[in-house]
mmCIF file of C-alpha atoms in Angstrom:
data_model
loop_
_atom_site.group_PDB
_atom_site.id
_atom_site.type_symbol
_atom_site.label_atom_id
_atom_site.label_comp_id
_atom_site.label_asym_id
_atom_site.label_seq_id
_atom_site.Cartn_x
_atom_site.Cartn_y
_atom_site.Cartn_z
ATOM 1 C CA MET K 1 78.228 -113.147 -19.507
ATOM 2 C CA ILE K 2 81.072 -113.073 -17.827
ATOM 3 C CA ASN K 3 83.949 -112.751 -20.952
ATOM 4 C CA SER K 4 81.753 -110.390 -22.587
ATOM 5 C CA THR K 5 81.719 -108.239 -19.933
ATOM 6 C CA LEU K 6 85.461 -108.679 -19.075
ATOM 7 C CA SER K 7 86.446 -107.674 -22.547
ATOM 8 C CA THR K 8 84.551 -104.509 -23.252
ATOM 9 C CA PRO K 9 85.751 -100.928 -22.155
ATOM 10 C CA TYR K 10 82.627 -100.250 -20.041
ATOM 11 C CA PRO K 11 81.108 -103.513 -18.175
ATOM 12 C CA SER K 12 77.696 -104.347 -17.733
ATOM 13 C CA THR K 13 76.291 -101.883 -14.427
ATOM 14 C CA THR K 14 72.895 -103.878 -14.086
ATOM 15 C CA MET K 15 72.291 -105.040 -10.798
ATOM 16 C CA ASN K 16 71.252 -108.063 -8.918
ATOM 17 C CA LEU K 17 69.796 -107.323 -5.165
ATOM 18 C CA ASN K 18 70.487 -110.498 -4.201
ATOM 19 C CA ARG K 19 74.070 -110.268 -5.399
ATOM 20 C CA THR K 20 73.931 -107.243 -3.931
ATOM 21 C CA ARG K 21 72.990 -108.248 -0.557
ATOM 22 C CA VAL K 22 75.214 -110.825 -0.254
ATOM 23 C CA ILE K 23 78.198 -109.090 -0.699
ATOM 24 C CA ALA K 24 77.058 -106.112 2.110
ATOM 25 C CA ALA K 25 76.520 -109.526 4.074
ATOM 26 C CA ASN K 26 79.936 -110.443 3.996
ATOM 27 C CA VAL K 27 81.366 -106.791 3.846
ATOM 28 C CA PHE K 28 78.690 -106.130 7.630
ATOM 29 C CA ARG K 29 79.864 -109.819 8.963
ATOM 30 C CA GLU K 30 84.136 -108.967 8.111
ATOM 31 C CA VAL K 31 84.105 -105.404 9.931
ATOM 32 C CA ILE K 32 81.376 -106.213 12.817
ATOM 33 C CA ARG K 33 84.043 -108.956 13.027
ATOM 34 C CA ASP K 34 86.939 -107.063 13.164
ATOM 35 C CA ARG K 35 86.311 -103.699 14.627
ATOM 36 C CA ALA K 36 83.165 -102.746 16.275
ATOM 37 C CA LEU K 37 83.438 -104.618 19.761
ATOM 38 C CA TYR K 38 86.765 -102.493 20.176
ATOM 39 C CA LEU K 39 85.270 -99.192 18.954
ATOM 40 C CA LEU K 40 81.532 -100.005 21.970
ATOM 41 C CA VAL K 41 84.566 -100.421 24.355
ATOM 42 C CA PHE K 42 86.596 -97.356 23.664
ATOM 43 C CA PHE K 43 83.614 -95.195 23.104
ATOM 44 C CA ALA K 44 81.969 -96.476 26.996
ATOM 45 C CA THR K 45 85.767 -96.105 27.941
ATOM 46 C CA VAL K 46 85.421 -92.277 27.118
ATOM 47 C CA MET K 47 81.759 -91.194 28.716
ATOM 48 C CA VAL K 48 82.822 -93.163 31.563
ATOM 49 C CA VAL K 49 86.283 -90.265 31.891
ATOM 50 C CA ALA K 50 84.095 -87.941 30.599
ATOM 51 C CA VAL K 51 82.072 -88.259 33.669
ATOM 52 C CA ALA K 52 84.145 -88.791 36.083
ATOM 53 C CA LEU K 53 85.895 -86.021 34.879
ATOM 54 C CA LEU K 54 84.575 -83.663 33.509
ATOM 55 C CA PRO K 55 82.628 -82.279 36.504
ATOM 56 C CA GLU K 56 86.282 -81.643 37.844
ATOM 57 C CA VAL K 57 87.320 -79.243 35.645
ATOM 58 C CA ALA K 58 84.093 -77.425 34.464
ATOM 59 C CA ALA K 59 82.231 -77.510 37.793
ATOM 60 C CA SER K 60 79.371 -74.698 36.077
ATOM 61 C CA ALA K 61 78.823 -76.677 32.473
ATOM 62 C CA GLU K 62 79.847 -80.602 33.267
ATOM 63 C CA GLU K 63 76.138 -81.759 32.397
ATOM 64 C CA GLN K 64 76.818 -79.663 29.217
ATOM 65 C CA MET K 65 80.341 -81.018 28.234
ATOM 66 C CA ILE K 66 79.596 -84.250 29.176
ATOM 67 C CA LEU K 67 76.663 -84.385 26.321
ATOM 68 C CA ASP K 68 78.665 -83.078 23.230
ATOM 69 C CA VAL K 69 81.413 -85.139 24.266
ATOM 70 C CA GLY K 70 79.183 -87.895 23.945
ATOM 71 C CA LEU K 71 77.883 -87.027 20.539
ATOM 72 C CA ALA K 72 81.338 -85.795 19.246
ATOM 73 C CA ALA K 73 82.982 -88.813 20.091
ATOM 74 C CA ILE K 74 79.883 -91.029 18.044
ATOM 75 C CA GLY K 75 80.594 -89.093 15.345
ATOM 76 C CA VAL K 76 84.254 -88.436 15.392
ATOM 77 C CA LEU K 77 85.037 -92.876 15.619
ATOM 78 C CA GLY K 78 82.167 -92.864 12.646
ATOM 79 C CA LEU K 79 84.107 -91.036 10.948
ATOM 80 C CA ALA K 80 86.890 -92.716 11.395
ATOM 81 C CA VAL K 81 85.223 -96.121 10.345
ATOM 82 C CA ALA K 82 84.048 -95.048 7.588
ATOM 83 C CA ALA K 83 86.977 -92.835 6.216
ATOM 84 C CA PHE K 84 89.630 -95.111 6.677
ATOM 85 C CA VAL K 85 87.489 -98.362 6.735
ATOM 86 C CA GLY K 86 85.257 -97.095 3.610
ATOM 87 C CA THR K 87 88.220 -95.789 1.416
ATOM 88 C CA GLY K 88 90.211 -99.455 2.173
ATOM 89 C CA LEU K 89 87.489 -101.483 0.529
ATOM 90 C CA VAL K 90 87.866 -101.494 -2.486
ATOM 91 C CA ASN K 91 91.362 -100.092 -3.082
ATOM 92 C CA ARG K 92 92.817 -102.967 -1.413
ATOM 93 C CA GLU K 93 91.454 -106.187 -3.012
ATOM 94 C CA ILE K 94 92.214 -103.520 -5.711
ATOM 95 C CA GLU K 95 96.299 -103.580 -4.382
ATOM 96 C CA LYS K 96 95.738 -107.990 -3.763
ATOM 97 C CA ARG K 97 94.213 -108.310 -6.974
ATOM 98 C CA THR K 98 91.063 -110.053 -5.095
ATOM 99 C CA VAL K 99 88.963 -108.332 -8.216
ATOM 100 C CA TYR K 100 89.744 -110.881 -10.632
ATOM 101 C CA ALA K 101 87.956 -112.668 -8.543
ATOM 102 C CA MET K 102 84.924 -110.785 -8.047
ATOM 103 C CA ILE K 103 84.282 -109.345 -11.655
ATOM 104 C CA ALA K 104 85.351 -112.851 -13.049
ATOM 105 C CA LYS K 105 82.371 -114.355 -11.852
ATOM 106 C CA PRO K 106 78.511 -113.274 -12.608
ATOM 107 C CA VAL K 107 78.744 -110.140 -10.674
ATOM 108 C CA SER K 108 78.280 -106.292 -11.960
ATOM 109 C CA ARG K 109 80.895 -103.794 -10.991
ATOM 110 C CA SER K 110 77.830 -101.293 -10.361
ATOM 111 C CA GLU K 111 76.530 -104.616 -7.290
ATOM 112 C CA PHE K 112 80.593 -104.845 -6.037
ATOM 113 C CA ILE K 113 80.605 -100.732 -5.740
ATOM 114 C CA VAL K 114 76.698 -100.225 -4.081
ATOM 115 C CA GLY K 115 77.228 -103.989 -1.941
ATOM 116 C CA LYS K 116 80.085 -102.549 0.026
ATOM 117 C CA HIS K 117 78.926 -99.126 0.290
ATOM 118 C CA TRP K 118 74.992 -100.974 1.857
ATOM 119 C CA GLY K 119 77.592 -103.286 4.445
ATOM 120 C CA LEU K 120 79.717 -100.271 5.263
ATOM 121 C CA THR K 121 76.447 -98.331 5.602
ATOM 122 C CA ALA K 122 74.308 -100.884 7.660
ATOM 123 C CA VAL K 123 78.034 -101.697 10.389
ATOM 124 C CA LEU K 124 78.100 -97.556 10.997
ATOM 125 C CA ALA K 125 73.759 -98.334 12.146
ATOM 126 C CA VAL K 126 75.055 -100.925 14.105
ATOM 127 C CA LEU K 127 77.366 -98.982 15.680
ATOM 128 C CA VAL K 128 76.076 -95.199 15.665
ATOM 129 C CA LEU K 129 73.002 -97.080 17.345
ATOM 130 C CA ALA K 130 74.444 -98.893 20.041
ATOM 131 C CA MET K 131 76.544 -95.926 20.885
ATOM 132 C CA THR K 132 73.932 -94.368 20.823
ATOM 133 C CA ALA K 133 72.289 -96.687 23.758
ATOM 134 C CA ILE K 134 75.476 -96.351 25.902
ATOM 135 C CA TYR K 135 74.787 -92.760 25.902
ATOM 136 C CA ILE K 136 71.779 -92.461 27.280
ATOM 137 C CA GLY K 137 72.304 -95.835 29.708
ATOM 138 C CA ILE K 138 75.368 -93.586 31.481
ATOM 139 C CA LEU K 139 73.433 -89.975 31.244
ATOM 140 C CA THR K 140 70.213 -91.590 32.780
ATOM 141 C CA ALA K 141 72.757 -93.639 35.060
ATOM 142 C CA LYS K 142 73.735 -90.083 35.983
ATOM 143 C CA GLN K 143 70.462 -88.783 36.136
ATOM 144 C CA ILE K 144 71.832 -86.409 33.116
ATOM 145 C CA PRO K 145 69.180 -84.959 31.699
ATOM 146 C CA VAL K 146 68.398 -85.521 28.310
ATOM 147 C CA SER K 147 66.142 -85.450 25.196
ATOM 148 C CA ILE K 148 66.098 -88.782 24.283
ATOM 149 C CA ALA K 149 63.375 -88.211 21.098
ATOM 150 C CA SER K 150 65.643 -85.948 19.559
ATOM 151 C CA VAL K 151 69.241 -87.643 20.751
ATOM 152 C CA LEU K 152 67.652 -90.628 18.186
ATOM 153 C CA LEU K 153 66.615 -88.170 15.677
ATOM 154 C CA SER K 154 70.571 -87.202 15.568
ATOM 155 C CA ALA K 155 72.054 -90.773 15.552
ATOM 156 C CA LEU K 156 69.506 -91.226 12.365
ATOM 157 C CA PHE K 157 71.173 -88.029 10.611
ATOM 158 C CA GLN K 158 74.675 -88.690 11.802
ATOM 159 C CA ILE K 159 73.692 -93.171 10.023
ATOM 160 C CA LEU K 160 72.738 -90.371 6.981
ATOM 161 C CA GLU K 161 75.798 -88.245 7.311
ATOM 162 C CA LEU K 162 78.361 -90.912 7.852
ATOM 163 C CA ALA K 163 76.413 -92.798 4.759
ATOM 164 C CA LEU K 164 77.211 -90.021 2.326
ATOM 165 C CA VAL K 165 80.832 -89.819 3.841
ATOM 166 C CA ALA K 166 80.905 -93.222 3.304
ATOM 167 C CA ALA K 167 80.341 -92.772 -0.132
ATOM 168 C CA VAL K 168 83.226 -90.312 -0.285
ATOM 169 C CA ALA K 169 85.362 -93.044 0.504
ATOM 170 C CA LEU K 170 84.513 -95.251 -1.796
ATOM 171 C CA LEU K 171 84.648 -93.102 -4.660
ATOM 172 C CA PHE K 172 88.573 -91.943 -3.714
ATOM 173 C CA GLY K 173 89.213 -95.537 -2.612
ATOM 174 C CA VAL K 174 88.552 -96.305 -6.814
ATOM 175 C CA LEU K 175 90.660 -93.362 -7.965
ATOM 176 C CA THR K 176 93.652 -93.230 -5.351
ATOM 177 C CA SER K 177 96.185 -95.644 -2.761
ATOM 178 C CA SER K 178 94.005 -96.070 0.801
ATOM 179 C CA LEU K 179 96.401 -93.413 2.857
ATOM 180 C CA LEU K 180 95.434 -91.020 0.266
ATOM 181 C CA ALA K 181 92.168 -91.810 -0.293
ATOM 182 C CA THR K 182 91.352 -91.563 3.890
ATOM 183 C CA MET K 183 93.018 -87.952 4.193
ATOM 184 C CA LEU K 184 91.005 -86.955 1.300
ATOM 185 C CA THR K 185 87.941 -88.047 2.737
ATOM 186 C CA ILE K 186 88.640 -86.719 5.927
ATOM 187 C CA ALA K 187 88.752 -83.407 4.296
ATOM 188 C CA ILE K 188 85.784 -83.292 2.703
ATOM 189 C CA TYR K 189 84.319 -84.343 5.514
ATOM 190 C CA CYS K 190 86.106 -80.927 7.402
ATOM 191 C CA VAL K 191 85.286 -79.046 4.382
ATOM 192 C CA GLY K 192 82.080 -80.231 4.323
ATOM 193 C CA HIS K 193 81.194 -78.941 7.513
ATOM 194 C CA LEU K 194 82.980 -75.712 7.096
ATOM 195 C CA SER K 195 80.508 -74.802 3.371
ATOM 196 C CA ARG K 196 78.676 -72.489 4.870
ATOM 197 C CA ASP K 197 81.176 -70.607 6.932
ATOM 198 C CA LEU K 198 83.172 -70.514 3.642
ATOM 199 C CA LEU K 199 80.464 -68.936 1.536
ATOM 200 C CA SER K 200 80.033 -67.183 4.098
ATOM 201 C CA ILE K 201 83.275 -65.588 3.950
ATOM 202 C CA GLY K 202 83.254 -65.635 0.383
ATOM 203 C CA ALA K 203 80.081 -63.361 0.256
ATOM 204 C CA LEU K 204 81.902 -60.772 2.601
ATOM 205 C CA THR K 205 85.189 -60.151 0.632
ATOM 206 C CA ASP K 206 85.566 -57.691 -2.176
ATOM 207 C CA ASN K 207 87.103 -60.192 -5.019
ATOM 208 C CA ALA K 208 84.802 -60.790 -7.276
ATOM 209 C CA GLU K 209 86.439 -64.354 -8.190
ATOM 210 C CA LEU K 210 86.853 -65.518 -4.620
ATOM 211 C CA HIS K 211 83.652 -65.047 -3.760
ATOM 212 C CA GLN K 212 82.741 -67.504 -6.971
ATOM 213 C CA ILE K 213 85.324 -69.622 -6.106
ATOM 214 C CA THR K 214 83.143 -69.980 -2.673
ATOM 215 C CA GLU K 215 80.105 -71.009 -4.833
ATOM 216 C CA VAL K 216 81.145 -72.948 -6.298
ATOM 217 C CA LEU K 217 82.712 -74.948 -3.982
ATOM 218 C CA PHE K 218 79.568 -74.437 -1.364
ATOM 219 C CA LEU K 219 77.893 -76.481 -4.840
ATOM 220 C CA LEU K 220 80.032 -78.671 -5.697
ATOM 221 C CA LEU K 221 80.610 -79.828 -1.844
ATOM 222 C CA PRO K 222 78.499 -81.763 0.651
ATOM 223 C CA ASP K 223 76.367 -79.873 2.747
ATOM 224 C CA LEU K 224 77.013 -82.095 6.316
ATOM 225 C CA SER K 225 75.593 -79.007 8.530
ATOM 226 C CA ARG K 226 72.093 -80.043 7.088
ATOM 227 C CA LEU K 227 72.751 -83.337 8.802
ATOM 228 C CA ASN K 228 74.403 -82.582 11.328
ATOM 229 C CA LEU K 229 72.075 -82.400 14.618
ATOM 230 C CA LYS K 230 74.295 -83.006 17.182
ATOM 231 C CA ASN K 231 73.584 -78.944 18.913
ATOM 232 C CA GLN K 232 69.689 -79.676 18.674
ATOM 233 C CA ALA K 233 69.940 -83.323 19.965
ATOM 234 C CA VAL K 234 71.463 -81.729 23.406
ATOM 235 C CA TYR K 235 68.825 -78.409 23.838
ATOM 236 C CA GLY K 236 65.854 -81.014 23.377
ATOM 237 C CA MET K 237 63.317 -81.286 20.473
ATOM 238 C CA GLU K 238 62.223 -77.757 21.007
ATOM 239 C CA MET K 239 64.896 -76.920 18.969
ATOM 240 C CA LEU K 240 65.016 -78.914 16.446
ATOM 241 C CA PRO K 241 64.331 -77.677 12.468
ATOM 242 C CA PRO K 242 60.304 -78.312 10.695
ATOM 243 C CA PRO K 243 59.271 -81.821 10.174
ATOM 244 C CA ALA K 244 58.848 -80.644 6.150
ATOM 245 C CA GLU K 245 63.039 -79.259 6.101
ATOM 246 C CA LEU K 246 64.149 -82.325 8.355
ATOM 247 C CA LEU K 247 62.999 -84.222 5.464
ATOM 248 C CA SER K 248 64.668 -81.908 2.637
ATOM 249 C CA HIS K 249 67.967 -82.164 4.650
ATOM 250 C CA ALA K 250 67.794 -85.869 4.852
ATOM 251 C CA GLY K 251 66.902 -86.236 0.659
ATOM 252 C CA TYR K 252 69.772 -83.911 0.221
ATOM 253 C CA GLY K 253 72.240 -86.595 2.114
ATOM 254 C CA LEU K 254 69.978 -89.532 0.099
ATOM 255 C CA LEU K 255 70.479 -87.707 -3.165
ATOM 256 C CA TYR K 256 74.314 -86.819 -2.730
ATOM 257 C CA THR K 257 75.188 -90.258 -1.865
ATOM 258 C CA LEU K 258 73.801 -91.386 -5.232
ATOM 259 C CA LEU K 259 74.931 -89.214 -7.147
ATOM 260 C CA LEU K 260 78.377 -90.530 -5.291
ATOM 261 C CA LEU K 261 77.950 -93.642 -5.882
ATOM 262 C CA THR K 262 76.360 -93.798 -10.044
ATOM 263 C CA LEU K 263 80.275 -91.356 -10.146
ATOM 264 C CA THR K 264 82.138 -94.887 -8.185
ATOM 265 C CA VAL K 265 80.556 -97.190 -10.439
ATOM 266 C CA GLY K 266 80.951 -94.906 -13.594
ATOM 267 C CA ILE K 267 84.846 -94.649 -12.676
ATOM 268 C CA PHE K 268 84.874 -98.660 -11.137
ATOM 269 C CA SER K 269 83.388 -99.648 -14.293
ATOM 270 C CA ARG K 270 85.917 -97.704 -17.261
ATOM 271 C CA ARG K 271 88.948 -99.247 -15.281
ATOM 272 C CA GLN K 272 90.690 -102.130 -16.523
ATOM 273 C CA PHE K 273 91.569 -105.119 -14.684
#
C-alpha cells in the first residue's frame, strides 16, 4: 500500500482519525512546550502595563482603552502563532526532508495536513482561552466592568477566525517558502478584515472594472469581519447579532476552513517527494 502510494502521482487522501489525532497531539505538545508560556507571560505584561499607563494618558476613556488593548493583544498574538507556526508546520518538514519519513509510513497526506491543522488549532484555542482568562481576571481585579459572556463568545469566534487563518498558513506553507508564506498569510488576514470596505469602495466608483475586481475579491477572500466580535465584547451582549446570524457566521468560518484544507490536501497530494 505504501509503495503504491509513493509510486502514483495522486497519493491516497483517505483519512484515519486515530492517526490524524496522533499527528495533532504531536503538534500540540511541540508548540505548547516551545512557545505557550512566553506568550502568556507577554500578554499578562501587556495587560498590566496597559492598566498602569492608560489612566495617565487617557483619563476620560481609560476603561474603554484597556478593554480594546486587551482584546487587540489577544488577536495579534493569536495571529502571530497561526501565521509563523502554521506556515512552518509543513514547509519546515519539506525543507529538512523529514517529510520523507512521514509519507513513508502508513499515513495519508490528508491525515498529515489535517492532523497539523487540528494540532495548531488546539494550541490556538488553549492560548486564546488562557489569555481571555487572564484578561477577565485583571479587569475583575481592577474593578473594570465587562460582560464576561460577550467576552467568552468573542473568544470562541476568535478561535474560529484563527483556525481559518491557520488553514491559510498551511496552504501557503505547502506552496512557497516559510517567509513568503508568512507574509501572504498576514496579508490575507489584513485584507480579510477590510474586504467589506473594499466592496463598498468598489460600489462607489464609476469604474466598472474596479467594481468587478472588488466583487471578485470579496467573494474569493475570507470575510473575517464575520468572525470579529471584539466591539461587541466591549459593549456587552445587547450589541451582539441575533443567534441565527451568529450561527451563520460560525458556519461560514467552518466551511471556509474546510475548503482551504481540501485545497491544501489536493496540492500536497500532487507534490512528489
